[in-house]
Amino acid sequence: MRFSADMLEMTACAILILVSFVGNTCLFYSTRRCATGRPQTSFLLIFSLILVHLTKNLVVNVMKIVYSSGILVDEVGCKVLHFTAALTTSLAIWFMLHFALFYHRKLYQMVHPSSEVVPQTQQKHSLVGISALWVAGVAVYIPILIYTRKPEYPNTGNDTDSLSMPRIYMDCLIHFGDKQVEFYYGKIFLVLVDILPLAILVLVCFWMSFLLSEKRKMTYGDIWIGQDDSETEVLRGAKFSVVLMLLITPLWVSHFILVYFLKDVAAWVCIPAILTALSSGFSALSPFLFMLINYKMKLVSLCGARQEKPPPQPADAILSPYA
């Protein structure tokens, strides 16, 4: 049974690594080739998500393959595995919330236009927010590096439990040593840093769905007019946020429930592979969903609408004073 469980987990990891690498590489290439001039917020958010997705698969899942193949991992490897897995999961949720809020603001301004001028520093504030999320993620999970331990004699005790329990949860343990630290940090704080942004993401995306329905019914003097590139970018970004919210929320909740009841379901051979699929499914599928939404499009929502240059004026042309 141990051989079958390990093989299932290794197969799941290998498939996810391949799918994620292909999808995120294609998304990176598509995004990069339309990058001109100063990088926009949507551009940097997409690149941050790509980096998080590739780190999740090329670090965490590769280490899982090594670990499941029977190669012993030292304490440093255990620390890196737990830290990277937790960090990339949280950053994916945080960046998706940032992405959704960014396009929610733009969509709201489109549906309910305001006469107020958008401050020029808003772009700078968004970029600072992206950097702050990276720093905050590392700071939140530094205790994981401190408290992760590798038991001196792994897999001791009941043979049945050692055969059925996923090895990552047997040989790489997070031992806080203090019950209060374990309760407040391990069971409350670490759950809240994921579930609160996820709950806000769900609410924002439902609000965006309502705004999208309002936009669909909008007319200008009983006449519907076409949308320009900037409006197309906002609409595609909003739809992308809603679709990915519908993907990341069930995956995170299902993974959380399985980990919470791990002792009750540990006898299932497929549990390690299922946990891997749930934790890395978002990083593998989201690039393809993004490219699918932007199919047959001029890459507008990848890096913002491009400013079209006005046609050159003839040398002998007389410009109107009202031009």
mmCIF file of C-alpha atoms in Angstrom:
data_model
loop_
_atom_site.group_PDB
_atom_site.id
_atom_site.type_symbol
_atom_site.label_atom_id
_atom_site.label_comp_id
_atom_site.label_asym_id
_atom_site.label_seq_id
_atom_site.Cartn_x
_atom_site.Cartn_y
_atom_site.Cartn_z
ATOM 1 C CA MET A 1 0.000 0.000 0.000
ATOM 2 C CA ARG A 2 2.888 2.359 0.737
ATOM 3 C CA PHE A 3 4.290 1.744 -2.741
ATOM 4 C CA SER A 4 0.924 2.482 -4.349
ATOM 5 C CA ALA A 5 0.375 5.636 -2.278
ATOM 6 C CA ASP A 6 3.853 6.930 -3.102
ATOM 7 C CA MET A 7 3.449 6.156 -6.789
ATOM 8 C CA LEU A 8 0.100 7.932 -6.899
ATOM 9 C CA GLU A 9 1.568 10.995 -5.209
ATOM 10 C CA MET A 10 4.617 11.032 -7.484
ATOM 11 C CA THR A 11 2.406 10.718 -10.556
ATOM 12 C CA ALA A 12 0.148 13.541 -9.393
ATOM 13 C CA CYS A 13 3.163 15.757 -8.673
ATOM 14 C CA ALA A 14 4.734 15.028 -12.054
ATOM 15 C CA ILE A 15 1.511 15.829 -13.937
ATOM 16 C CA LEU A 16 0.980 19.056 -11.993
ATOM 17 C CA ILE A 17 4.585 20.160 -12.540
ATOM 18 C CA LEU A 18 4.314 19.582 -16.286
ATOM 19 C CA VAL A 19 0.910 21.257 -16.665
ATOM 20 C CA SER A 20 1.859 24.222 -14.483
ATOM 21 C CA PHE A 21 5.218 24.745 -16.183
ATOM 22 C CA VAL A 22 3.682 24.704 -19.674
ATOM 23 C CA GLY A 23 0.737 26.935 -18.712
ATOM 24 C CA ASN A 24 2.693 29.518 -16.734
ATOM 25 C CA THR A 25 5.478 29.635 -19.336
ATOM 26 C CA CYS A 26 2.963 30.324 -22.112
ATOM 27 C CA LEU A 27 1.260 32.946 -19.959
ATOM 28 C CA PHE A 28 4.621 34.565 -19.162
ATOM 29 C CA TYR A 29 5.567 34.699 -22.837
ATOM 30 C CA SER A 30 2.182 36.109 -23.845
ATOM 31 C CA THR A 31 2.337 38.735 -21.123
ATOM 32 C CA ARG A 32 5.960 39.672 -21.711
ATOM 33 C CA ARG A 33 5.643 40.274 -25.434
ATOM 34 C CA CYS A 34 2.927 42.884 -24.930
ATOM 35 C CA ALA A 35 4.866 44.726 -22.224
ATOM 36 C CA THR A 36 5.835 48.157 -23.426
ATOM 37 C CA GLY A 37 6.950 51.146 -21.403
ATOM 38 C CA ARG A 38 6.163 51.406 -17.706
ATOM 39 C CA PRO A 39 4.765 48.172 -16.196
ATOM 40 C CA GLN A 40 1.153 48.438 -15.074
ATOM 41 C CA THR A 41 -0.401 47.017 -11.933
ATOM 42 C CA SER A 42 -2.253 44.228 -13.752
ATOM 43 C CA PHE A 43 1.002 43.293 -15.505
ATOM 44 C CA LEU A 44 2.944 42.960 -12.231
ATOM 45 C CA LEU A 45 0.106 41.100 -10.511
ATOM 46 C CA ILE A 46 0.075 38.496 -13.272
ATOM 47 C CA PHE A 47 3.840 38.099 -13.054
ATOM 48 C CA SER A 48 3.607 37.718 -9.267
ATOM 49 C CA LEU A 49 1.015 34.973 -9.678
ATOM 50 C CA ILE A 50 3.192 33.231 -12.281
ATOM 51 C CA LEU A 51 6.173 33.328 -9.899
ATOM 52 C CA VAL A 52 4.081 31.940 -7.032
ATOM 53 C CA HIS A 53 2.675 29.157 -9.225
ATOM 54 C CA LEU A 54 6.082 28.092 -10.544
ATOM 55 C CA THR A 55 7.576 28.144 -7.038
ATOM 56 C CA LYS A 56 4.738 25.985 -5.753
ATOM 57 C CA ASN A 57 5.377 23.314 -8.369
ATOM 58 C CA LEU A 58 9.118 23.507 -8.996
ATOM 59 C CA VAL A 59 9.999 23.566 -5.293
ATOM 60 C CA VAL A 60 7.210 21.931 -3.288
ATOM 61 C CA ASN A 61 6.108 19.225 -5.731
ATOM 62 C CA VAL A 62 9.666 18.377 -6.799
ATOM 63 C CA MET A 63 10.570 17.884 -3.128
ATOM 64 C CA LYS A 64 7.486 15.706 -2.689
ATOM 65 C CA ILE A 65 8.638 13.505 -5.568
ATOM 66 C CA VAL A 66 12.084 13.197 -4.009
ATOM 67 C CA TYR A 67 10.578 12.454 -0.619
ATOM 68 C CA SER A 68 8.066 9.890 -1.942
ATOM 69 C CA SER A 69 10.795 8.094 -3.882
ATOM 70 C CA GLY A 70 12.412 7.094 -0.587
ATOM 71 C CA ILE A 71 15.264 9.591 -0.523
ATOM 72 C CA LEU A 72 15.695 10.934 3.003
ATOM 73 C CA VAL A 73 15.167 14.643 3.496
ATOM 74 C CA ASP A 74 17.031 16.428 6.284
ATOM 75 C CA GLU A 75 15.577 18.999 8.655
ATOM 76 C CA VAL A 76 16.474 21.882 6.344
ATOM 77 C CA GLY A 77 14.522 20.206 3.548
ATOM 78 C CA CYS A 78 11.514 19.819 5.841
ATOM 79 C CA LYS A 79 11.666 23.497 6.755
ATOM 80 C CA VAL A 80 11.870 24.580 3.116
ATOM 81 C CA LEU A 81 9.015 22.249 2.146
ATOM 82 C CA HIS A 82 6.560 23.446 4.805
ATOM 83 C CA PHE A 83 7.560 27.117 4.506
ATOM 84 C CA THR A 84 7.292 27.230 0.703
ATOM 85 C CA ALA A 85 4.028 25.286 0.608
ATOM 86 C CA ALA A 86 2.356 27.585 3.149
ATOM 87 C CA LEU A 87 3.816 30.789 1.674
ATOM 88 C CA THR A 88 2.803 30.082 -1.931
ATOM 89 C CA THR A 89 -0.720 29.099 -0.895
ATOM 90 C CA SER A 90 -1.269 32.338 1.009
ATOM 91 C CA LEU A 91 0.370 34.542 -1.634
ATOM 92 C CA ALA A 92 -1.840 33.035 -4.338
ATOM 93 C CA ILE A 93 -4.932 34.005 -2.326
ATOM 94 C CA TRP A 94 -3.591 37.483 -1.468
ATOM 95 C CA PHE A 95 -2.573 38.303 -5.029
ATOM 96 C CA MET A 96 -5.910 37.092 -6.342
ATOM 97 C CA LEU A 97 -7.657 39.391 -3.844
ATOM 98 C CA HIS A 98 -5.440 42.286 -4.952
ATOM 99 C CA PHE A 99 -6.214 41.466 -8.589
ATOM 100 C CA ALA A 100 -9.971 41.325 -7.908
ATOM 101 C CA LEU A 101 -9.960 44.611 -5.961
ATOM 102 C CA PHE A 102 -7.969 46.283 -8.740
ATOM 103 C CA TYR A 103 -10.503 45.361 -11.422
ATOM 104 C CA HIS A 104 -13.479 45.851 -9.116
ATOM 105 C CA ARG A 105 -12.482 49.506 -8.702
ATOM 106 C CA LYS A 106 -12.110 49.950 -12.455
ATOM 107 C CA LEU A 107 -15.398 48.166 -13.170
ATOM 108 C CA TYR A 108 -17.244 50.244 -10.575
ATOM 109 C CA GLN A 109 -15.905 53.451 -12.146
ATOM 110 C CA MET A 110 -17.060 52.217 -15.545
ATOM 111 C CA VAL A 111 -20.585 51.351 -14.400
ATOM 112 C CA HIS A 112 -20.924 54.338 -12.061
ATOM 113 C CA PRO A 113 -18.703 57.030 -13.580
ATOM 114 C CA SER A 114 -17.543 59.842 -11.332
ATOM 115 C CA SER A 115 -16.395 63.335 -12.159
ATOM 116 C CA GLU A 116 -13.492 63.058 -9.711
ATOM 117 C CA VAL A 117 -10.020 62.848 -11.196
ATOM 118 C CA VAL A 118 -8.134 59.618 -10.418
ATOM 119 C CA PRO A 119 -4.930 60.513 -8.548
ATOM 120 C CA GLN A 120 -1.711 59.856 -10.437
ATOM 121 C CA THR A 121 -0.134 58.190 -7.387
ATOM 122 C CA GLN A 122 -2.650 55.341 -7.423
ATOM 123 C CA GLN A 123 -0.429 53.268 -9.704
ATOM 124 C CA LYS A 124 2.510 53.745 -7.347
ATOM 125 C CA HIS A 125 0.405 52.739 -4.350
ATOM 126 C CA SER A 126 -0.628 49.518 -6.087
ATOM 127 C CA LEU A 127 2.989 48.615 -6.790
ATOM 128 C CA VAL A 128 3.908 49.271 -3.172
ATOM 129 C CA GLY A 129 1.034 47.003 -2.154
ATOM 130 C CA ILE A 130 2.374 44.151 -4.299
ATOM 131 C CA SER A 131 5.815 44.450 -2.690
ATOM 132 C CA ALA A 132 4.233 44.638 0.759
ATOM 133 C CA LEU A 133 2.383 41.369 0.172
ATOM 134 C CA TRP A 134 5.662 39.569 -0.582
ATOM 135 C CA VAL A 135 7.271 40.955 2.576
ATOM 136 C CA ALA A 136 4.206 40.206 4.714
ATOM 137 C CA GLY A 137 4.029 36.629 3.435
ATOM 138 C CA VAL A 138 7.629 35.909 4.380
ATOM 139 C CA ALA A 139 7.163 37.557 7.799
ATOM 140 C CA VAL A 140 3.990 35.581 8.570
ATOM 141 C CA TYR A 141 5.599 32.200 7.898
ATOM 142 C CA ILE A 142 9.035 32.709 9.463
ATOM 143 C CA PRO A 143 7.855 30.799 12.593
ATOM 144 C CA ILE A 144 7.245 27.797 10.336
ATOM 145 C CA LEU A 145 10.971 27.743 9.604
ATOM 146 C CA ILE A 146 11.707 27.909 13.313
ATOM 147 C CA TYR A 147 9.289 25.271 14.572
ATOM 148 C CA THR A 148 9.524 22.642 11.815
ATOM 149 C CA ARG A 149 11.350 19.569 13.094
ATOM 150 C CA LYS A 150 12.366 16.198 11.729
ATOM 151 C CA PRO A 151 11.864 13.448 14.358
ATOM 152 C CA GLU A 152 15.000 11.606 15.365
ATOM 153 C CA TYR A 153 13.306 8.247 14.743
ATOM 154 C CA PRO A 154 10.656 8.802 12.032
ATOM 155 C CA ASN A 155 7.805 6.397 11.356
ATOM 156 C CA THR A 156 7.995 4.795 14.770
ATOM 157 C CA GLY A 157 4.975 3.402 16.537
ATOM 158 C CA ASN A 158 2.050 1.606 14.936
ATOM 159 C CA ASP A 159 3.067 0.015 11.630
ATOM 160 C CA THR A 160 -0.391 0.430 10.188
ATOM 161 C CA ASP A 161 -0.348 4.152 10.850
ATOM 162 C CA SER A 162 3.122 4.532 9.374
ATOM 163 C CA LEU A 163 2.011 2.725 6.242
ATOM 164 C CA SER A 164 -1.175 4.694 5.762
ATOM 165 C CA MET A 165 -0.229 8.187 6.907
ATOM 166 C CA PRO A 166 1.359 10.381 4.227
ATOM 167 C CA ARG A 167 5.085 10.519 4.914
ATOM 168 C CA ILE A 168 5.286 14.282 4.731
ATOM 169 C CA TYR A 169 3.055 14.436 7.823
ATOM 170 C CA MET A 170 5.079 11.754 9.623
ATOM 171 C CA ASP A 171 8.698 12.692 8.961
ATOM 172 C CA CYS A 172 8.338 16.500 8.710
ATOM 173 C CA LEU A 173 6.494 17.808 11.744
ATOM 174 C CA ILE A 174 5.720 21.330 12.909
ATOM 175 C CA HIS A 175 6.344 21.104 16.646
ATOM 176 C CA PHE A 176 5.593 24.368 18.455
ATOM 177 C CA GLY A 177 6.509 23.045 21.895
ATOM 178 C CA ASP A 178 4.012 25.368 23.590
ATOM 179 C CA LYS A 179 0.280 24.650 23.506
ATOM 180 C CA GLN A 180 -0.649 28.330 23.505
ATOM 181 C CA VAL A 181 1.655 29.073 20.559
ATOM 182 C CA GLU A 182 0.269 26.069 18.718
ATOM 183 C CA PHE A 183 -3.335 27.148 19.360
ATOM 184 C CA TYR A 184 -3.092 30.889 18.702
ATOM 185 C CA TYR A 185 -0.546 30.815 15.902
ATOM 186 C CA GLY A 186 -0.902 27.373 14.350
ATOM 187 C CA LYS A 187 -4.654 26.870 14.586
ATOM 188 C CA ILE A 188 -6.098 30.391 14.576
ATOM 189 C CA PHE A 189 -3.696 32.910 13.046
ATOM 190 C CA LEU A 190 -2.500 30.754 10.125
ATOM 191 C CA VAL A 191 -6.096 29.872 9.260
ATOM 192 C CA LEU A 192 -7.281 33.483 9.441
ATOM 193 C CA VAL A 193 -4.523 34.795 7.140
ATOM 194 C CA ASP A 194 -5.999 32.589 4.415
ATOM 195 C CA ILE A 195 -9.685 32.367 5.154
ATOM 196 C CA LEU A 196 -10.304 36.104 5.712
ATOM 197 C CA PRO A 197 -8.801 37.199 2.351
ATOM 198 C CA LEU A 198 -10.599 34.287 0.702
ATOM 199 C CA ALA A 199 -13.926 35.373 2.194
ATOM 200 C CA ILE A 200 -13.318 38.972 1.050
ATOM 201 C CA LEU A 201 -12.402 37.659 -2.411
ATOM 202 C CA VAL A 202 -15.714 35.803 -2.630
ATOM 203 C CA LEU A 203 -17.689 38.909 -1.634
ATOM 204 C CA VAL A 204 -15.783 41.149 -4.066
ATOM 205 C CA CYS A 205 -16.298 38.719 -6.934
ATOM 206 C CA PHE A 206 -20.020 38.427 -6.245
ATOM 207 C CA TRP A 207 -20.184 42.232 -6.284
ATOM 208 C CA MET A 208 -18.289 42.247 -9.585
ATOM 209 C CA SER A 209 -20.768 39.747 -10.999
ATOM 210 C CA PHE A 210 -23.573 42.168 -10.147
ATOM 211 C CA LEU A 211 -21.642 45.055 -11.747
ATOM 212 C CA LEU A 212 -21.043 42.961 -14.873
ATOM 213 C CA SER A 213 -24.775 42.322 -15.171
ATOM 214 C CA GLU A 214 -25.392 46.071 -14.800
ATOM 215 C CA LYS A 215 -22.795 46.839 -17.471
ATOM 216 C CA ARG A 216 -24.457 44.403 -19.856
ATOM 217 C CA LYS A 217 -27.741 46.314 -19.562
ATOM 218 C CA MET A 218 -26.209 49.772 -19.931
ATOM 219 C CA THR A 219 -27.200 51.970 -22.878
ATOM 220 C CA TYR A 220 -26.360 55.536 -23.787
ATOM 221 C CA GLY A 221 -29.533 57.339 -24.825
ATOM 222 C CA ASP A 222 -31.178 54.015 -25.687
ATOM 223 C CA ILE A 223 -28.244 53.304 -28.002
ATOM 224 C CA TRP A 224 -25.628 50.699 -27.190
ATOM 225 C CA ILE A 225 -22.129 51.687 -28.277
ATOM 226 C CA GLY A 226 -19.117 49.462 -28.564
ATOM 227 C CA GLN A 227 -16.385 49.263 -25.943
ATOM 228 C CA ASP A 228 -12.807 50.378 -26.388
ATOM 229 C CA ASP A 229 -9.651 48.479 -25.402
ATOM 230 C CA SER A 230 -9.555 49.857 -21.864
ATOM 231 C CA GLU A 231 -13.149 48.749 -21.203
ATOM 232 C CA THR A 232 -12.393 45.339 -22.697
ATOM 233 C CA GLU A 233 -9.433 45.015 -20.345
ATOM 234 C CA VAL A 234 -11.595 45.765 -17.314
ATOM 235 C CA LEU A 235 -14.373 43.387 -18.358
ATOM 236 C CA ARG A 236 -11.942 40.536 -19.075
ATOM 237 C CA GLY A 237 -10.057 41.154 -15.825
ATOM 238 C CA ALA A 238 -13.300 41.112 -13.838
ATOM 239 C CA LYS A 239 -14.500 37.905 -15.497
ATOM 240 C CA PHE A 240 -11.102 36.327 -14.919
ATOM 241 C CA SER A 241 -11.292 37.202 -11.214
ATOM 242 C CA VAL A 242 -14.755 35.662 -10.854
ATOM 243 C CA VAL A 243 -13.763 32.438 -12.630
ATOM 244 C CA LEU A 244 -10.601 32.002 -10.562
ATOM 245 C CA MET A 245 -12.510 32.697 -7.350
ATOM 246 C CA LEU A 246 -14.790 29.785 -8.264
ATOM 247 C CA LEU A 247 -11.658 27.635 -8.667
ATOM 248 C CA ILE A 248 -9.479 28.633 -5.731
ATOM 249 C CA THR A 249 -12.230 28.640 -3.082
ATOM 250 C CA PRO A 250 -13.371 24.986 -3.413
ATOM 251 C CA LEU A 251 -9.748 23.813 -3.699
ATOM 252 C CA TRP A 252 -8.647 25.607 -0.530
ATOM 253 C CA VAL A 253 -11.714 24.587 1.479
ATOM 254 C CA SER A 254 -11.445 20.931 0.384
ATOM 255 C CA HIS A 255 -7.725 20.844 1.212
ATOM 256 C CA PHE A 256 -8.362 22.409 4.628
ATOM 257 C CA ILE A 257 -11.110 19.908 5.482
ATOM 258 C CA LEU A 258 -8.994 16.911 4.456
ATOM 259 C CA VAL A 259 -5.980 18.109 6.465
ATOM 260 C CA TYR A 260 -8.213 18.793 9.471
ATOM 261 C CA PHE A 261 -9.635 15.252 9.331
ATOM 262 C CA LEU A 262 -6.382 13.669 8.155
ATOM 263 C CA LYS A 263 -6.237 11.114 10.951
ATOM 264 C CA ASP A 264 -9.683 9.797 10.013
ATOM 265 C CA VAL A 265 -8.940 9.429 6.301
ATOM 266 C CA ALA A 266 -5.230 8.561 6.466
ATOM 267 C CA ALA A 267 -5.945 4.910 5.629
ATOM 268 C CA TRP A 268 -6.984 5.895 2.103
ATOM 269 C CA VAL A 269 -4.186 5.184 -0.348
ATOM 270 C CA CYS A 270 -5.123 8.109 -2.600
ATOM 271 C CA ILE A 271 -5.040 10.778 0.131
ATOM 272 C CA PRO A 272 -1.454 12.034 -0.578
ATOM 273 C CA ALA A 273 -2.251 12.425 -4.288
ATOM 274 C CA ILE A 274 -5.573 14.154 -3.540
ATOM 275 C CA LEU A 275 -3.913 16.601 -1.140
ATOM 276 C CA THR A 276 -1.275 17.409 -3.751
ATOM 277 C CA ALA A 277 -3.905 17.942 -6.445
ATOM 278 C CA LEU A 278 -5.945 20.244 -4.198
ATOM 279 C CA SER A 279 -2.956 22.300 -3.043
ATOM 280 C CA SER A 280 -1.415 22.702 -6.526
ATOM 281 C CA GLY A 281 -4.473 22.524 -8.771
ATOM 282 C CA PHE A 282 -4.928 26.292 -8.818
ATOM 283 C CA SER A 283 -1.328 26.938 -9.894
ATOM 284 C CA ALA A 284 -1.677 24.376 -12.697
ATOM 285 C CA LEU A 285 -5.103 25.330 -14.102
ATOM 286 C CA SER A 286 -5.333 29.101 -13.631
ATOM 287 C CA PRO A 287 -2.922 30.052 -16.491
ATOM 288 C CA PHE A 288 -4.988 28.057 -18.980
ATOM 289 C CA LEU A 289 -8.221 29.635 -17.734
ATOM 290 C CA PHE A 290 -6.673 33.064 -18.130
ATOM 291 C CA MET A 291 -5.571 32.340 -21.698
ATOM 292 C CA LEU A 292 -8.953 30.771 -22.464
ATOM 293 C CA ILE A 293 -10.785 33.920 -21.355
ATOM 294 C CA ASN A 294 -8.457 36.017 -23.504
ATOM 295 C CA TYR A 295 -8.717 33.716 -26.528
ATOM 296 C CA LYS A 296 -8.687 35.553 -29.869
ATOM 297 C CA MET A 297 -7.929 38.821 -28.137
ATOM 298 C CA LYS A 298 -5.123 41.366 -28.632
ATOM 299 C CA LEU A 299 -3.628 40.626 -25.210
ATOM 300 C CA VAL A 300 -5.323 43.732 -23.903
ATOM 301 C CA SER A 301 -6.122 42.449 -20.432
ATOM 302 C CA LEU A 302 -2.653 40.955 -19.988
ATOM 303 C CA CYS A 303 -0.840 44.261 -19.682
ATOM 304 C CA GLY A 304 -3.395 46.990 -20.120
ATOM 305 C CA ALA A 305 -4.818 48.780 -23.072
ATOM 306 C CA ARG A 306 -2.315 50.189 -25.495
ATOM 307 C CA GLN A 307 -2.382 53.807 -26.422
ATOM 308 C CA GLU A 308 -2.868 54.171 -30.138
ATOM 309 C CA LYS A 309 -0.624 56.806 -31.736
ATOM 310 C CA PRO A 310 -2.493 59.434 -33.763
ATOM 311 C CA PRO A 311 -1.930 59.289 -37.505
ATOM 312 C CA PRO A 312 0.778 61.675 -38.755
ATOM 313 C CA GLN A 313 -0.447 64.995 -40.083
ATOM 314 C CA PRO A 314 0.629 66.193 -43.540
ATOM 315 C CA ALA A 315 3.250 68.929 -43.486
ATOM 316 C CA ASP A 316 1.000 71.407 -45.313
ATOM 317 C CA ALA A 317 -2.110 70.665 -43.292
ATOM 318 C CA ILE A 318 -3.808 73.562 -41.491
ATOM 319 C CA LEU A 319 -4.809 72.582 -37.958
ATOM 320 C CA SER A 320 -8.184 73.758 -36.711
ATOM 321 C CA PRO A 321 -8.091 75.850 -33.535
ATOM 322 C CA TYR A 322 -10.804 73.545 -32.168
ATOM 323 C CA ALA A 323 -8.800 70.362 -32.745
#
